[in-house]
Amino acid sequence: MIRIDILSVVPELLESPLSHSIVKRASDKGLAEIYVHNIREYGRGAYRQVDDYPFGGEAGMVLMIEPIFNIITKLKAERDYDEVIYMTPDGEMLDQPMANRLSCKRNMIILCGHYKGVDHRVRENLVTMEVSIGNYVLSGGEIPAAALVDSIVRLIPGAIGDEMSALSDSFQDELLAPPVYTRPADFNGWRVPDVLLSGNPKLIDEWRERESLERTKKLRPSLLKGED
Ligand code: 6GU
């Protein structure tokens, strides 16, 4: 059982990705417990203030340390956490080996930034790991957190119907997955490769391996050189 606590000022952004498909199935089966906490509920005063102007002056608002400290402290009093992850474009890039590693953890907190980010003391004192999903900027950490959680949860044994299928994903063996086709075998003259209709498992396996290698060479040569 893996437990993930996600902290956000816009929890609504996380609702749909966590309540459908494989992530939902894993939750329903009790393979993963995923909770979304609204940081605003931990804000101070009648307005539940969670952000403020940056010291030194600059445009944009910064998430305050106090509400985040309070929620993390409360969660840590209830159980031990293996990681407190902050989603940020300057973090370590999410890739398949990172997802594999994190899928073996028990309890994780994922903090989503928003606006200009969080008070840096959160990162210096509370966060154990910083994760980015790519070299581009999104408006907040929620969509990246949803991507991270999906990449982790789908690897938990039992989350995917056919347990083999996560292992045959692209990247899992540093190769892209081969093409797949389904009926009809001929759509207006666009035909499925004959070998897939041959019924010969050995030929089909060989074709898939060859396609994987060729697609990787063409589309992601850096994977073959071990650069990614
Ligand atoms: Cl983790 N957060 C934001 N705001 N933008 C991103 C990102 C994270 N990863 C790539 N872009």
PDB file of C-alpha atoms and ligand atoms in Angstrom, residues 86-93 111 113-115 130-145, ligand 1:
ATOM      1  CA  TYR A  86       8.018  19.819  -4.320  1.00  0.00           C
ATOM      2  CA  MET A  87       6.837  20.163  -7.924  1.00  0.00           C
ATOM      3  CA  THR A  88       8.902  22.877  -9.632  1.00  0.00           C
ATOM      4  CA  PRO A  89      10.353  23.492 -13.115  1.00  0.00           C
ATOM      5  CA  ASP A  90      13.844  23.686 -11.557  1.00  0.00           C
ATOM      6  CA  GLY A  91      13.543  20.194 -10.029  1.00  0.00           C
ATOM      7  CA  GLU A  92      15.033  16.870 -11.119  1.00  0.00           C
ATOM      8  CA  MET A  93      13.442  15.738 -14.394  1.00  0.00           C
ATOM      9  CA  LEU A 111       3.529  19.887  -2.613  1.00  0.00           C
ATOM     10  CA  GLY A 113       3.449  25.406  -5.970  1.00  0.00           C
ATOM     11  CA  HIS A 114       1.435  28.193  -7.523  1.00  0.00           C
ATOM     12  CA  TYR A 115       1.931  31.858  -8.389  1.00  0.00           C
ATOM     13  CA  GLU A 130      12.197  18.547  -6.149  1.00  0.00           C
ATOM     14  CA  VAL A 131      10.654  17.251  -9.369  1.00  0.00           C
ATOM     15  CA  SER A 132      10.021  18.840 -12.792  1.00  0.00           C
ATOM     16  CA  ILE A 133       8.144  17.275 -15.705  1.00  0.00           C
ATOM     17  CA  GLY A 134      10.014  19.134 -18.440  1.00  0.00           C
ATOM     18  CA  ASN A 135      11.718  22.304 -19.586  1.00  0.00           C
ATOM     19  CA  TYR A 136       8.675  24.530 -19.950  1.00  0.00           C
ATOM     20  CA  VAL A 137       6.617  26.504 -17.454  1.00  0.00           C
ATOM     21  CA  LEU A 138       3.125  25.575 -16.291  1.00  0.00           C
ATOM     22  CA  SER A 139       0.900  27.761 -14.099  1.00  0.00           C
ATOM     23  CA  GLY A 140       1.114  25.491 -11.104  1.00  0.00           C
ATOM     24  CA  GLY A 141       2.357  22.142  -9.811  1.00  0.00           C
ATOM     25  CA  GLU A 142      -1.024  20.402  -9.985  1.00  0.00           C
ATOM     26  CA  ILE A 143      -0.838  19.060 -13.543  1.00  0.00           C
ATOM     27  CA  PRO A 144       2.789  17.959 -12.993  1.00  0.00           C
ATOM     28  CA  ALA A 145       1.721  16.293  -9.700  1.00  0.00           C
TER      29      ALA A 145
HETATM   30 CL1  6GU B   1       6.777  20.607 -11.594  1.00  0.00          CL
HETATM   31  N1  6GU B   1       5.751  22.976 -12.130  1.00  0.00           N
HETATM   32  C1  6GU B   1       5.479  24.007 -12.952  1.00  0.00           C
HETATM   33  N2  6GU B   1       4.805  25.044 -12.485  1.00  0.00           N
HETATM   34  N3  6GU B   1       5.855  24.047 -14.229  1.00  0.00           N
HETATM   35  C2  6GU B   1       6.510  22.980 -14.667  1.00  0.00           C
HETATM   36  C3  6GU B   1       6.835  21.882 -13.873  1.00  0.00           C
HETATM   37  C4  6GU B   1       6.431  21.906 -12.578  1.00  0.00           C
HETATM   38  N4  6GU B   1       7.512  20.994 -14.603  1.00  0.00           N
HETATM   39  C5  6GU B   1       7.606  21.537 -15.808  1.00  0.00           C
HETATM   40  N5  6GU B   1       7.016  22.728 -15.851  1.00  0.00           N
END
